[in-house]
Short mmCIF file of C-alpha atoms in Angstrom, two decimals:
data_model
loop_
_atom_site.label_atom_id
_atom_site.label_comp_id
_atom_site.label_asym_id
_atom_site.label_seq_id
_atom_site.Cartn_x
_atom_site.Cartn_y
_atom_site.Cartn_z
CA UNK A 1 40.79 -74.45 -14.14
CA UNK A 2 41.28 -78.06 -14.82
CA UNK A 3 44.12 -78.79 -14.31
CA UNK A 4 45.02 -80.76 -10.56
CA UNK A 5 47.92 -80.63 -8.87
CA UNK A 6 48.86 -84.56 -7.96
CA UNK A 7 52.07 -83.75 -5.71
CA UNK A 8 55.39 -82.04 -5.22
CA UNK A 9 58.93 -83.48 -4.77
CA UNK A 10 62.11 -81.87 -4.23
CA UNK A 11 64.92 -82.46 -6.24
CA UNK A 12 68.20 -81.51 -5.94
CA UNK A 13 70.23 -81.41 -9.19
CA UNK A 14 74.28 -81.56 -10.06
CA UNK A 15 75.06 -79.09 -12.39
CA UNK A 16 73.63 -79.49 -15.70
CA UNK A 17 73.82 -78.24 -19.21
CA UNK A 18 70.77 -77.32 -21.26
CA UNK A 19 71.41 -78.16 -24.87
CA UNK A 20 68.83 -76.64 -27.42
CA UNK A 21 67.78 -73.96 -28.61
CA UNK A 22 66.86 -70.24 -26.97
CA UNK A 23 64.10 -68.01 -27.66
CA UNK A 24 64.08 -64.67 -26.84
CA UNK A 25 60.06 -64.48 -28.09
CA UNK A 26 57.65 -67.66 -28.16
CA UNK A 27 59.37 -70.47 -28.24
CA UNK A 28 58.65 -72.74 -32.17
CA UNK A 29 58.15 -76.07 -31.27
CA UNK A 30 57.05 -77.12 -34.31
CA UNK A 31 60.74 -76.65 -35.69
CA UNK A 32 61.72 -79.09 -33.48
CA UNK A 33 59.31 -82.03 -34.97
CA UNK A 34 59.98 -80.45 -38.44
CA UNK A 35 63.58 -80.86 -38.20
CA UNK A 36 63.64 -84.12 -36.11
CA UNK A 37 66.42 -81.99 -33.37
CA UNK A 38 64.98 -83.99 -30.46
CA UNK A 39 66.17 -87.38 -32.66
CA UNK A 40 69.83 -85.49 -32.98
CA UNK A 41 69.54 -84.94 -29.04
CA UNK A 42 68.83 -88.25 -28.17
CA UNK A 43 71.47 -89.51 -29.25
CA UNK A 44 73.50 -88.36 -26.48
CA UNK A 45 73.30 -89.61 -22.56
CA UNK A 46 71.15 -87.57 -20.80
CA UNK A 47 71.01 -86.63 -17.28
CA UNK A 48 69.78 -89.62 -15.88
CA UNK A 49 67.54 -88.64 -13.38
CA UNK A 50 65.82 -86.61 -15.73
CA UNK A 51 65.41 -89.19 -18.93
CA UNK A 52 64.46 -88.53 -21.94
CA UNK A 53 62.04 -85.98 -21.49
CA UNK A 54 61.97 -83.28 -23.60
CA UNK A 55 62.14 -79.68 -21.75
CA UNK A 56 60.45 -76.45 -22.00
CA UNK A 57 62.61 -73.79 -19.96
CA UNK A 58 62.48 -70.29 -19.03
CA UNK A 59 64.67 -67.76 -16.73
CA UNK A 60 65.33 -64.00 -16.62
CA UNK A 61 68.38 -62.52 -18.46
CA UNK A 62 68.83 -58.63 -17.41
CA UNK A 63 64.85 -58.87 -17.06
CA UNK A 64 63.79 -60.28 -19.85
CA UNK A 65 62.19 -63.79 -19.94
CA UNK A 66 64.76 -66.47 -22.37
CA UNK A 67 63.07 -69.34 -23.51
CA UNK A 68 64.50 -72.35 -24.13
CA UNK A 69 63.35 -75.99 -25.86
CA UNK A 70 66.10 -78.70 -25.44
CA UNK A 71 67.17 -81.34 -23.19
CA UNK A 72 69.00 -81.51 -19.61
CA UNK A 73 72.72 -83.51 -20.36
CA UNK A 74 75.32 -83.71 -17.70
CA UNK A 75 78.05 -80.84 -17.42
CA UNK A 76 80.60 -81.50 -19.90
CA UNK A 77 78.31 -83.68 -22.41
CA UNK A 78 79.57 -81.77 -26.30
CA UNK A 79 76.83 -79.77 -27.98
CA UNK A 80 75.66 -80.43 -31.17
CA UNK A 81 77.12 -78.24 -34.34
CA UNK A 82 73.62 -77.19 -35.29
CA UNK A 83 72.62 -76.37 -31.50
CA UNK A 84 73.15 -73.67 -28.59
CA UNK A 85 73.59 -74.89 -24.56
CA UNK A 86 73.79 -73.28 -21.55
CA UNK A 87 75.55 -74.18 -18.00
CA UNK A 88 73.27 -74.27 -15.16
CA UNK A 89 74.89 -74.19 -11.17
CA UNK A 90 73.71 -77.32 -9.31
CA UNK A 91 70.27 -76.46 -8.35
CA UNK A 92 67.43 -77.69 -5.87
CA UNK A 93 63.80 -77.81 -7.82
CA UNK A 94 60.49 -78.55 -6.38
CA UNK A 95 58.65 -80.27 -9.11
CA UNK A 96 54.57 -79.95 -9.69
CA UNK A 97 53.16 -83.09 -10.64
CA UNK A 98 50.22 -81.56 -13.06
CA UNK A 99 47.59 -83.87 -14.07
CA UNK A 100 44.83 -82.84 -17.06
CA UNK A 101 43.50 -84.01 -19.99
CA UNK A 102 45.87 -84.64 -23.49
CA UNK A 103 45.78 -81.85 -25.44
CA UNK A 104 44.69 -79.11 -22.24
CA UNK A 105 46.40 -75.40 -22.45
CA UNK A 106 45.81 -75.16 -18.81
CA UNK A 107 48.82 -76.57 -18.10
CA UNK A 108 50.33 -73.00 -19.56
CA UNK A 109 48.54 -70.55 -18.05
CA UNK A 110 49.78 -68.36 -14.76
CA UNK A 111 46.52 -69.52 -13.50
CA UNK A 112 48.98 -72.87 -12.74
CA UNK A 113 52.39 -71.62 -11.93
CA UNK A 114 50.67 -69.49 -9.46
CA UNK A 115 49.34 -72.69 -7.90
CA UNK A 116 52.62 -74.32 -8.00
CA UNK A 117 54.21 -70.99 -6.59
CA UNK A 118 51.55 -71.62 -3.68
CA UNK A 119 52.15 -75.23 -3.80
CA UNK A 120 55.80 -74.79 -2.82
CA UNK A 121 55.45 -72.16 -0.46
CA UNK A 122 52.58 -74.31 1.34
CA UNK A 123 55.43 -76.94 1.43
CA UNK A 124 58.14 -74.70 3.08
CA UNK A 125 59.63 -73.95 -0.11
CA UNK A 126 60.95 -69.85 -0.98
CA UNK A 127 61.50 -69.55 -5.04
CA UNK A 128 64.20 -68.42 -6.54
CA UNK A 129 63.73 -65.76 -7.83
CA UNK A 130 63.99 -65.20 -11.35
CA UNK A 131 66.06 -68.32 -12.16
CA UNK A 132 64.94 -71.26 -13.69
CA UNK A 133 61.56 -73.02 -13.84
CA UNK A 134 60.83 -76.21 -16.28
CA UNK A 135 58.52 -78.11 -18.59
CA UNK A 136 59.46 -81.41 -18.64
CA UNK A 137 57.48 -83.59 -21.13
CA UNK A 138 58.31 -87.41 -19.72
CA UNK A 139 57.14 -90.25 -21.63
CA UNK A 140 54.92 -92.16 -20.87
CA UNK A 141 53.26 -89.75 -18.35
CA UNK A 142 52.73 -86.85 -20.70
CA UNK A 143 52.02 -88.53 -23.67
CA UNK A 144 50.13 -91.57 -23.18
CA UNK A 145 46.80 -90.68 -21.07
CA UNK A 146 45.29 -92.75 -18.18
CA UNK A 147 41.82 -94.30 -18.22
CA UNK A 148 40.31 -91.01 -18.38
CA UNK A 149 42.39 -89.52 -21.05
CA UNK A 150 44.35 -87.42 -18.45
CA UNK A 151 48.61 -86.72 -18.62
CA UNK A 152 50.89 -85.68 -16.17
CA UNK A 153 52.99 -82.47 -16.80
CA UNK A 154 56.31 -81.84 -14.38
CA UNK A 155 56.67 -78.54 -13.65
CA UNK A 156 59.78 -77.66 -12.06
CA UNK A 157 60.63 -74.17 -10.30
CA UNK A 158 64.13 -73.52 -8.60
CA UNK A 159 64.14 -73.22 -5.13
CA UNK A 160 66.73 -71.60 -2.36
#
């Protein structure tokens, strides 16, 4: 595996709403440059201490993985006509600070979240089970690779 885990942070969230889309299969994210829906979305203010980035999410619903692409806003930010939100209960998240090369699946595989899972619990850290864990594609860091053509992924998992 290639990809290196740089560090982990805790982070401890207000509640937040997820504004996207939700996939109950694999999630199409080449709707979203298609359609431009990350242009409508950033229009709004988004939770500041999350940016712009542009999220990947997952949690279990009656034990079934849901899949969503979007955007973290504060609580009562409106939703978009042509889009779909959900609420999320303040949170606390260790984040994985993923580093690999542009362009490197690894960053998907279980292979990783299994070393993030060990990550956290190395740290002191108990997951919560079955809530949410993140993608979050920040910019510069995941787009724009170092010296050595390498990006940095956050990788967030909720923690108790």
């Amino acid at each position: 595996m290639a990809v290196t885990l740089l560090e982990i942070k805790k982070e401890s969230w207000p509640a937040t709403r997820l504004i996207g889309r939700k996939y109950t299969g694999a999630p199409n994210w080449g709707e979203w440059w298609e359609n431009d829906w990350f242009g409508v979305l950033e229009e709004k203010q988004c939770l500041p201490m999350n940016g712009d980035a542009y999220i990947g999410a997952v949690h279990i619903v009656d034990g079934m993985p849901e899949r969503w692409i979007g955007m973290f806003f504060p609580a009562d930010t409106e939703v978009p006509e042509e889009f779909e939100s959900i609420d999320i209960e303040p949170l606390d998240y260790v984040v994985c600070y993923l580093s690999d090369r542009a362009g490197s699946t690894d960053f998907f595989t279980m292979e990783t979240h299994s070393m993030c899972l060990e990550a956290l619990g190395a740290g002191g850290f108990t997951r919560k089970e079955d809530d949410w864990c993140f993608e979050r594609y920040n910019c510069p860091r995941f787009n724009t690779p170092d010296g050595e053509g390498n990006v940095i992924l956050d990788y967030g998992i909720s923690v108790i």
